[in-house]
Amino acid sequence: MATGGAARAMGTAAATALLLAPAAPAGAAAPAAPDPDPGPACTAGTGPYQRELEAHLGRPVDGTQSPADCVAVRGFQQDNGIRPADGYPGLVTYRMAVAVAARANPNAAGGCPVRPHRVTCVDLERQLLWVQRDRRVVLAPVPVRTGRDDQETRPGWHEVYWRSVDHKSSLYDDAPMPYAQFFDGGQALHGRPGDLYAHGGSAGCVNLSVPDAARLWDLLGEGDAVYVWGTKPGTED
């Protein structure tokens, strides 16, 4: 322990050091924090849904990808689990943007009938699926892929009549159809591993990402209502 004289000497030295230190100018701002790491450069070029993504993300709508556009698109992809998150304004990102934009009120146009029981709503025009009960949405809109031209998903009222959690197609070379919920003949709500949008459309089924199909499986049961309406773009007669 320091003696009283030594303690006084240490205190005097510390005070002298403080007095001799240069004072900051009055009103001077604190040193600026370093800018956050912006991550790797975003270099993806203009994509086929450039204008749509610019509008959705509040960017200037000019149809040409800028570095700032690329960063904004990449951030949206990262927030919504899209891989790769490279900033390219392609179909997968656009379809997710349509789903996100619909979340506040997917049935604003009233296309899906309101019933006191659960209804799985399949909007062919926007390529969206959601589930509602009365006016309450119990599964938020998710992107889907419905039937291609001449193999369209059949519109109207249906109901889930058979479910098969690890189904393989008997018509298409044992193609995997996880979480299949059949609602009209061979047409089913089911997951599609890999690229949801490959080949432009299904053979009539309503394809979802596998995680979305699993969530729908946990929600529905046999006898649940399915309502399909509208026209898928590119299938008009």
PDB file of C-alpha atoms in Angstrom:
ATOM      1  CA  MET A   1       0.000   0.000   0.000  1.00  0.00           C
ATOM      2  CA  ALA A   2       1.365   3.512  -0.870  1.00  0.00           C
ATOM      3  CA  THR A   3       2.230   5.844   2.036  1.00  0.00           C
ATOM      4  CA  GLY A   4       0.303   9.066   2.433  1.00  0.00           C
ATOM      5  CA  GLY A   5       3.147  11.134   0.900  1.00  0.00           C
ATOM      6  CA  ALA A   6       3.517   8.771  -2.045  1.00  0.00           C
ATOM      7  CA  ALA A   7      -0.229   8.807  -2.675  1.00  0.00           C
ATOM      8  CA  ARG A   8      -0.264  12.618  -2.653  1.00  0.00           C
ATOM      9  CA  ALA A   9       2.678  12.630  -5.118  1.00  0.00           C
ATOM     10  CA  MET A  10       0.860  10.206  -7.464  1.00  0.00           C
ATOM     11  CA  GLY A  11      -2.289  12.308  -7.352  1.00  0.00           C
ATOM     12  CA  THR A  12      -0.320  15.502  -8.112  1.00  0.00           C
ATOM     13  CA  ALA A  13       1.386  13.844 -11.096  1.00  0.00           C
ATOM     14  CA  ALA A  14      -1.936  12.634 -12.525  1.00  0.00           C
ATOM     15  CA  ALA A  15      -3.511  16.061 -12.156  1.00  0.00           C
ATOM     16  CA  THR A  16      -0.486  17.706 -13.840  1.00  0.00           C
ATOM     17  CA  ALA A  17      -0.770  15.255 -16.788  1.00  0.00           C
ATOM     18  CA  LEU A  18      -4.423  16.126 -17.252  1.00  0.00           C
ATOM     19  CA  LEU A  19      -3.685  19.862 -17.193  1.00  0.00           C
ATOM     20  CA  LEU A  20      -0.913  19.503 -19.777  1.00  0.00           C
ATOM     21  CA  ALA A  21      -3.011  17.358 -22.188  1.00  0.00           C
ATOM     22  CA  PRO A  22      -4.248  19.344 -25.232  1.00  0.00           C
ATOM     23  CA  ALA A  23      -7.903  20.254 -24.892  1.00  0.00           C
ATOM     24  CA  ALA A  24     -10.392  19.447 -27.673  1.00  0.00           C
ATOM     25  CA  PRO A  25     -11.774  22.543 -29.409  1.00  0.00           C
ATOM     26  CA  ALA A  26     -15.080  23.704 -27.982  1.00  0.00           C
ATOM     27  CA  GLY A  27     -18.014  22.101 -29.809  1.00  0.00           C
ATOM     28  CA  ALA A  28     -15.843  19.584 -31.625  1.00  0.00           C
ATOM     29  CA  ALA A  29     -17.687  16.413 -32.669  1.00  0.00           C
ATOM     30  CA  ALA A  30     -16.659  13.028 -31.372  1.00  0.00           C
ATOM     31  CA  PRO A  31     -14.509  11.017 -33.758  1.00  0.00           C
ATOM     32  CA  ALA A  32     -16.695   9.413 -36.436  1.00  0.00           C
ATOM     33  CA  ALA A  33     -17.261   5.686 -36.202  1.00  0.00           C
ATOM     34  CA  PRO A  34     -15.875   3.736 -39.153  1.00  0.00           C
ATOM     35  CA  ASP A  35     -18.364   2.994 -41.936  1.00  0.00           C
ATOM     36  CA  PRO A  36     -19.917  -0.476 -41.733  1.00  0.00           C
ATOM     37  CA  ASP A  37     -18.437  -3.074 -44.011  1.00  0.00           C
ATOM     38  CA  PRO A  38     -20.536  -2.917 -47.212  1.00  0.00           C
ATOM     39  CA  GLY A  39     -19.655  -6.512 -48.014  1.00  0.00           C
ATOM     40  CA  PRO A  40     -18.405  -7.761 -51.366  1.00  0.00           C
ATOM     41  CA  ALA A  41     -19.011  -5.617 -54.409  1.00  0.00           C
ATOM     42  CA  CYS A  42     -22.424  -6.178 -56.009  1.00  0.00           C
ATOM     43  CA  THR A  43     -21.861  -6.659 -59.720  1.00  0.00           C
ATOM     44  CA  ALA A  44     -25.011  -8.364 -61.071  1.00  0.00           C
ATOM     45  CA  GLY A  45     -26.288  -6.778 -64.256  1.00  0.00           C
ATOM     46  CA  THR A  46     -29.728  -5.682 -65.397  1.00  0.00           C
ATOM     47  CA  GLY A  47     -32.318  -8.456 -65.090  1.00  0.00           C
ATOM     48  CA  PRO A  48     -35.668  -9.242 -66.738  1.00  0.00           C
ATOM     49  CA  TYR A  49     -37.608  -7.900 -63.736  1.00  0.00           C
ATOM     50  CA  GLN A  50     -35.491  -4.819 -63.235  1.00  0.00           C
ATOM     51  CA  ARG A  51     -38.293  -2.257 -63.287  1.00  0.00           C
ATOM     52  CA  GLU A  52     -40.585  -4.329 -61.076  1.00  0.00           C
ATOM     53  CA  LEU A  53     -37.883  -4.784 -58.435  1.00  0.00           C
ATOM     54  CA  GLU A  54     -36.866  -1.112 -58.611  1.00  0.00           C
ATOM     55  CA  ALA A  55     -40.486  -0.098 -57.976  1.00  0.00           C
ATOM     56  CA  HIS A  56     -40.929  -2.587 -55.131  1.00  0.00           C
ATOM     57  CA  LEU A  57     -37.726  -1.473 -53.404  1.00  0.00           C
ATOM     58  CA  GLY A  58     -38.332   2.260 -53.839  1.00  0.00           C
ATOM     59  CA  ARG A  59     -35.450   2.707 -56.265  1.00  0.00           C
ATOM     60  CA  PRO A  60     -35.504   5.045 -59.293  1.00  0.00           C
ATOM     61  CA  VAL A  61     -37.402   3.115 -61.967  1.00  0.00           C
ATOM     62  CA  ASP A  62     -35.236   3.332 -65.057  1.00  0.00           C
ATOM     63  CA  GLY A  63     -34.869  -0.322 -66.031  1.00  0.00           C
ATOM     64  CA  THR A  64     -31.090  -0.281 -65.713  1.00  0.00           C
ATOM     65  CA  GLN A  65     -29.176  -1.871 -62.867  1.00  0.00           C
ATOM     66  CA  SER A  66     -26.979   0.501 -60.873  1.00  0.00           C
ATOM     67  CA  PRO A  67     -24.607  -0.530 -58.073  1.00  0.00           C
ATOM     68  CA  ALA A  68     -27.125   0.828 -55.548  1.00  0.00           C
ATOM     69  CA  ASP A  69     -29.947  -1.138 -57.217  1.00  0.00           C
ATOM     70  CA  CYS A  70     -27.827  -4.271 -57.000  1.00  0.00           C
ATOM     71  CA  VAL A  71     -27.200  -3.756 -53.279  1.00  0.00           C
ATOM     72  CA  ALA A  72     -30.922  -3.158 -52.645  1.00  0.00           C
ATOM     73  CA  VAL A  73     -31.942  -6.302 -54.531  1.00  0.00           C
ATOM     74  CA  ARG A  74     -29.274  -8.326 -52.749  1.00  0.00           C
ATOM     75  CA  GLY A  75     -30.529  -7.091 -49.371  1.00  0.00           C
ATOM     76  CA  PHE A  76     -34.091  -8.126 -50.288  1.00  0.00           C
ATOM     77  CA  GLN A  77     -32.841 -11.559 -51.312  1.00  0.00           C
ATOM     78  CA  GLN A  78     -30.929 -11.983 -48.070  1.00  0.00           C
ATOM     79  CA  ASP A  79     -33.951 -10.918 -46.007  1.00  0.00           C
ATOM     80  CA  ASN A  80     -36.193 -13.448 -47.764  1.00  0.00           C
ATOM     81  CA  GLY A  81     -33.887 -16.453 -47.929  1.00  0.00           C
ATOM     82  CA  ILE A  82     -33.302 -16.345 -51.684  1.00  0.00           C
ATOM     83  CA  ARG A  83     -30.159 -18.113 -52.872  1.00  0.00           C
ATOM     84  CA  PRO A  84     -27.948 -17.066 -54.416  1.00  0.00           C
ATOM     85  CA  ALA A  85     -28.282 -13.575 -52.961  1.00  0.00           C
ATOM     86  CA  ASP A  86     -26.345 -11.932 -55.778  1.00  0.00           C
ATOM     87  CA  GLY A  87     -28.463  -8.850 -56.533  1.00  0.00           C
ATOM     88  CA  TYR A  88     -29.778 -10.141 -59.885  1.00  0.00           C
ATOM     89  CA  PRO A  89     -33.416  -9.118 -60.561  1.00  0.00           C
ATOM     90  CA  GLY A  90     -34.614 -12.495 -61.837  1.00  0.00           C
ATOM     91  CA  LEU A  91     -37.867 -14.446 -61.727  1.00  0.00           C
ATOM     92  CA  VAL A  92     -37.409 -15.991 -58.259  1.00  0.00           C
ATOM     93  CA  THR A  93     -36.797 -12.584 -56.680  1.00  0.00           C
ATOM     94  CA  TYR A  94     -39.694 -10.987 -58.553  1.00  0.00           C
ATOM     95  CA  ARG A  95     -42.125 -13.699 -57.470  1.00  0.00           C
ATOM     96  CA  MET A  96     -41.060 -13.271 -53.863  1.00  0.00           C
ATOM     97  CA  ALA A  97     -41.580  -9.507 -54.189  1.00  0.00           C
ATOM     98  CA  VAL A  98     -45.152 -10.151 -55.411  1.00  0.00           C
ATOM     99  CA  ALA A  99     -45.776 -12.324 -52.340  1.00  0.00           C
ATOM    100  CA  VAL A 100     -44.275  -9.763 -49.963  1.00  0.00           C
ATOM    101  CA  ALA A 101     -46.352  -6.956 -51.504  1.00  0.00           C
ATOM    102  CA  ALA A 102     -49.531  -9.020 -50.998  1.00  0.00           C
ATOM    103  CA  ARG A 103     -48.956  -9.804 -47.322  1.00  0.00           C
ATOM    104  CA  ALA A 104     -50.825  -6.813 -45.926  1.00  0.00           C
ATOM    105  CA  ASN A 105     -54.112  -7.896 -47.563  1.00  0.00           C
ATOM    106  CA  PRO A 106     -53.791 -10.705 -50.126  1.00  0.00           C
ATOM    107  CA  ASN A 107     -57.552 -10.823 -50.745  1.00  0.00           C
ATOM    108  CA  ALA A 108     -58.007  -7.087 -51.255  1.00  0.00           C
ATOM    109  CA  ALA A 109     -59.626  -7.698 -54.661  1.00  0.00           C
ATOM    110  CA  GLY A 110     -61.987 -10.299 -53.174  1.00  0.00           C
ATOM    111  CA  GLY A 111     -61.024 -13.075 -55.589  1.00  0.00           C
ATOM    112  CA  CYS A 112     -61.061 -15.791 -52.924  1.00  0.00           C
ATOM    113  CA  PRO A 113     -64.471 -16.394 -51.328  1.00  0.00           C
ATOM    114  CA  VAL A 114     -64.668 -15.709 -47.591  1.00  0.00           C
ATOM    115  CA  ARG A 115     -65.985 -18.670 -45.597  1.00  0.00           C
ATOM    116  CA  PRO A 116     -66.153 -19.506 -41.870  1.00  0.00           C
ATOM    117  CA  HIS A 117     -63.893 -22.529 -42.498  1.00  0.00           C
ATOM    118  CA  ARG A 118     -60.343 -22.721 -43.846  1.00  0.00           C
ATOM    119  CA  VAL A 119     -59.935 -22.013 -47.554  1.00  0.00           C
ATOM    120  CA  THR A 120     -56.658 -22.463 -49.441  1.00  0.00           C
ATOM    121  CA  CYS A 121     -56.655 -19.680 -52.022  1.00  0.00           C
ATOM    122  CA  VAL A 122     -54.751 -20.180 -55.304  1.00  0.00           C
ATOM    123  CA  ASP A 123     -54.499 -16.980 -57.355  1.00  0.00           C
ATOM    124  CA  LEU A 124     -53.405 -18.002 -60.856  1.00  0.00           C
ATOM    125  CA  GLU A 125     -52.900 -14.428 -62.065  1.00  0.00           C
ATOM    126  CA  ARG A 126     -50.400 -13.515 -59.346  1.00  0.00           C
ATOM    127  CA  GLN A 127     -49.134 -17.101 -58.862  1.00  0.00           C
ATOM    128  CA  LEU A 128     -49.775 -16.903 -55.120  1.00  0.00           C
ATOM    129  CA  LEU A 129     -51.213 -19.220 -52.493  1.00  0.00           C
ATOM    130  CA  TRP A 130     -52.451 -18.323 -49.027  1.00  0.00           C
ATOM    131  CA  VAL A 131     -54.891 -19.768 -46.482  1.00  0.00           C
ATOM    132  CA  GLN A 132     -57.672 -17.779 -44.880  1.00  0.00           C
ATOM    133  CA  ARG A 133     -60.456 -18.444 -42.391  1.00  0.00           C
ATOM    134  CA  ASP A 134     -63.215 -15.866 -42.492  1.00  0.00           C
ATOM    135  CA  ARG A 135     -61.189 -12.736 -43.230  1.00  0.00           C
ATOM    136  CA  ARG A 136     -58.187 -13.795 -41.187  1.00  0.00           C
ATOM    137  CA  VAL A 137     -55.102 -14.967 -43.064  1.00  0.00           C
ATOM    138  CA  VAL A 138     -53.686 -18.060 -41.352  1.00  0.00           C
ATOM    139  CA  LEU A 139     -50.907 -18.719 -43.883  1.00  0.00           C
ATOM    140  CA  ALA A 140     -49.387 -15.633 -45.503  1.00  0.00           C
ATOM    141  CA  PRO A 141     -49.028 -15.543 -49.310  1.00  0.00           C
ATOM    142  CA  VAL A 142     -46.258 -17.648 -50.801  1.00  0.00           C
ATOM    143  CA  PRO A 143     -45.105 -17.957 -54.433  1.00  0.00           C
ATOM    144  CA  VAL A 144     -46.321 -20.976 -56.400  1.00  0.00           C
ATOM    145  CA  ARG A 145     -46.000 -22.478 -59.874  1.00  0.00           C
ATOM    146  CA  THR A 146     -49.229 -23.723 -61.452  1.00  0.00           C
ATOM    147  CA  GLY A 147     -50.036 -25.585 -64.664  1.00  0.00           C
ATOM    148  CA  ARG A 148     -48.541 -24.699 -68.027  1.00  0.00           C
ATOM    149  CA  ASP A 149     -50.552 -23.954 -71.178  1.00  0.00           C
ATOM    150  CA  ASP A 150     -52.848 -26.904 -72.081  1.00  0.00           C
ATOM    151  CA  GLN A 151     -52.212 -28.413 -68.626  1.00  0.00           C
ATOM    152  CA  GLU A 152     -53.660 -25.623 -66.530  1.00  0.00           C
ATOM    153  CA  THR A 153     -54.565 -25.998 -62.889  1.00  0.00           C
ATOM    154  CA  ARG A 154     -58.333 -26.440 -62.889  1.00  0.00           C
ATOM    155  CA  PRO A 155     -60.242 -23.452 -61.468  1.00  0.00           C
ATOM    156  CA  GLY A 156     -63.153 -23.567 -59.045  1.00  0.00           C
ATOM    157  CA  TRP A 157     -63.939 -25.207 -55.712  1.00  0.00           C
ATOM    158  CA  HIS A 158     -62.070 -28.367 -54.689  1.00  0.00           C
ATOM    159  CA  GLU A 159     -61.211 -30.153 -51.473  1.00  0.00           C
ATOM    160  CA  VAL A 160     -58.227 -32.100 -50.232  1.00  0.00           C
ATOM    161  CA  TYR A 161     -59.212 -35.761 -50.629  1.00  0.00           C
ATOM    162  CA  TRP A 162     -55.898 -37.595 -50.135  1.00  0.00           C
ATOM    163  CA  ARG A 163     -52.498 -36.779 -48.655  1.00  0.00           C
ATOM    164  CA  SER A 164     -49.112 -38.443 -49.096  1.00  0.00           C
ATOM    165  CA  VAL A 165     -46.141 -36.978 -47.254  1.00  0.00           C
ATOM    166  CA  ASP A 166     -43.376 -38.594 -49.335  1.00  0.00           C
ATOM    167  CA  HIS A 167     -45.203 -39.082 -52.620  1.00  0.00           C
ATOM    168  CA  LYS A 168     -43.599 -40.079 -55.928  1.00  0.00           C
ATOM    169  CA  SER A 169     -45.358 -39.393 -59.218  1.00  0.00           C
ATOM    170  CA  SER A 170     -46.813 -42.447 -60.969  1.00  0.00           C
ATOM    171  CA  LEU A 171     -47.040 -40.469 -64.223  1.00  0.00           C
ATOM    172  CA  TYR A 172     -43.702 -38.659 -64.404  1.00  0.00           C
ATOM    173  CA  ASP A 173     -40.839 -41.109 -63.743  1.00  0.00           C
ATOM    174  CA  ASP A 174     -41.234 -41.211 -59.964  1.00  0.00           C
ATOM    175  CA  ALA A 175     -40.669 -37.457 -59.717  1.00  0.00           C
ATOM    176  CA  PRO A 176     -40.666 -36.452 -56.025  1.00  0.00           C
ATOM    177  CA  MET A 177     -43.829 -34.722 -54.789  1.00  0.00           C
ATOM    178  CA  PRO A 178     -43.151 -34.131 -51.086  1.00  0.00           C
ATOM    179  CA  TYR A 179     -46.083 -33.136 -48.865  1.00  0.00           C
ATOM    180  CA  ALA A 180     -48.585 -33.895 -51.628  1.00  0.00           C
ATOM    181  CA  GLN A 181     -52.203 -32.953 -50.914  1.00  0.00           C
ATOM    182  CA  PHE A 182     -54.457 -34.017 -53.810  1.00  0.00           C
ATOM    183  CA  PHE A 183     -57.487 -31.849 -54.503  1.00  0.00           C
ATOM    184  CA  ASP A 184     -58.730 -32.699 -58.047  1.00  0.00           C
ATOM    185  CA  GLY A 185     -57.859 -35.970 -59.787  1.00  0.00           C
ATOM    186  CA  GLY A 186     -54.080 -36.012 -60.216  1.00  0.00           C
ATOM    187  CA  GLN A 187     -53.668 -32.344 -59.300  1.00  0.00           C
ATOM    188  CA  ALA A 188     -52.104 -31.683 -55.911  1.00  0.00           C
ATOM    189  CA  LEU A 189     -50.559 -29.040 -53.732  1.00  0.00           C
ATOM    190  CA  HIS A 190     -46.972 -30.229 -53.212  1.00  0.00           C
ATOM    191  CA  GLY A 191     -43.360 -29.239 -52.784  1.00  0.00           C
ATOM    192  CA  ARG A 192     -40.958 -29.109 -55.700  1.00  0.00           C
ATOM    193  CA  PRO A 193     -37.287 -29.686 -54.877  1.00  0.00           C
ATOM    194  CA  GLY A 194     -34.832 -27.507 -56.760  1.00  0.00           C
ATOM    195  CA  ASP A 195     -35.832 -24.690 -59.102  1.00  0.00           C
ATOM    196  CA  LEU A 196     -39.512 -23.964 -58.537  1.00  0.00           C
ATOM    197  CA  TYR A 197     -39.856 -22.268 -61.938  1.00  0.00           C
ATOM    198  CA  ALA A 198     -38.028 -24.690 -64.224  1.00  0.00           C
ATOM    199  CA  HIS A 199     -39.831 -25.535 -67.498  1.00  0.00           C
ATOM    200  CA  GLY A 200     -42.307 -22.684 -67.136  1.00  0.00           C
ATOM    201  CA  GLY A 201     -45.131 -24.536 -65.423  1.00  0.00           C
ATOM    202  CA  SER A 202     -46.339 -27.738 -63.826  1.00  0.00           C
ATOM    203  CA  ALA A 203     -48.523 -30.435 -65.357  1.00  0.00           C
ATOM    204  CA  GLY A 204     -51.449 -29.006 -63.402  1.00  0.00           C
ATOM    205  CA  CYS A 205     -50.284 -29.302 -59.814  1.00  0.00           C
ATOM    206  CA  VAL A 206     -49.713 -26.319 -57.561  1.00  0.00           C
ATOM    207  CA  ASN A 207     -45.993 -26.393 -56.799  1.00  0.00           C
ATOM    208  CA  LEU A 208     -44.530 -24.734 -53.699  1.00  0.00           C
ATOM    209  CA  SER A 209     -41.046 -24.612 -52.266  1.00  0.00           C
ATOM    210  CA  VAL A 210     -40.486 -27.643 -50.036  1.00  0.00           C
ATOM    211  CA  PRO A 211     -40.459 -25.554 -46.797  1.00  0.00           C
ATOM    212  CA  ASP A 212     -43.724 -23.824 -47.796  1.00  0.00           C
ATOM    213  CA  ALA A 213     -45.295 -27.181 -48.720  1.00  0.00           C
ATOM    214  CA  ALA A 214     -44.324 -28.530 -45.282  1.00  0.00           C
ATOM    215  CA  ARG A 215     -45.984 -25.571 -43.560  1.00  0.00           C
ATOM    216  CA  LEU A 216     -49.141 -26.105 -45.626  1.00  0.00           C
ATOM    217  CA  TRP A 217     -49.099 -29.828 -44.797  1.00  0.00           C
ATOM    218  CA  ASP A 218     -49.030 -29.063 -41.079  1.00  0.00           C
ATOM    219  CA  LEU A 219     -52.006 -26.714 -41.447  1.00  0.00           C
ATOM    220  CA  LEU A 220     -54.420 -28.656 -43.675  1.00  0.00           C
ATOM    221  CA  GLY A 221     -56.194 -32.001 -43.533  1.00  0.00           C
ATOM    222  CA  GLU A 222     -58.498 -34.091 -45.684  1.00  0.00           C
ATOM    223  CA  GLY A 223     -61.710 -32.238 -46.430  1.00  0.00           C
ATOM    224  CA  ASP A 224     -60.117 -28.795 -46.427  1.00  0.00           C
ATOM    225  CA  ALA A 225     -61.376 -26.462 -49.144  1.00  0.00           C
ATOM    226  CA  VAL A 226     -59.226 -25.261 -52.043  1.00  0.00           C
ATOM    227  CA  TYR A 227     -60.345 -22.450 -54.345  1.00  0.00           C
ATOM    228  CA  VAL A 228     -58.558 -21.704 -57.633  1.00  0.00           C
ATOM    229  CA  TRP A 229     -59.326 -18.688 -59.822  1.00  0.00           C
ATOM    230  CA  GLY A 230     -57.892 -16.372 -62.463  1.00  0.00           C
ATOM    231  CA  THR A 231     -55.648 -17.023 -65.441  1.00  0.00           C
ATOM    232  CA  LYS A 232     -51.943 -17.742 -65.289  1.00  0.00           C
ATOM    233  CA  PRO A 233     -49.991 -15.337 -67.513  1.00  0.00           C
ATOM    234  CA  GLY A 234     -48.996 -17.083 -70.735  1.00  0.00           C
ATOM    235  CA  THR A 235     -51.895 -19.570 -70.707  1.00  0.00           C
ATOM    236  CA  GLU A 236     -54.558 -17.360 -72.241  1.00  0.00           C
ATOM    237  CA  ASP A 237     -56.461 -19.050 -75.108  1.00  0.00           C
TER     238      ASP A 237
END
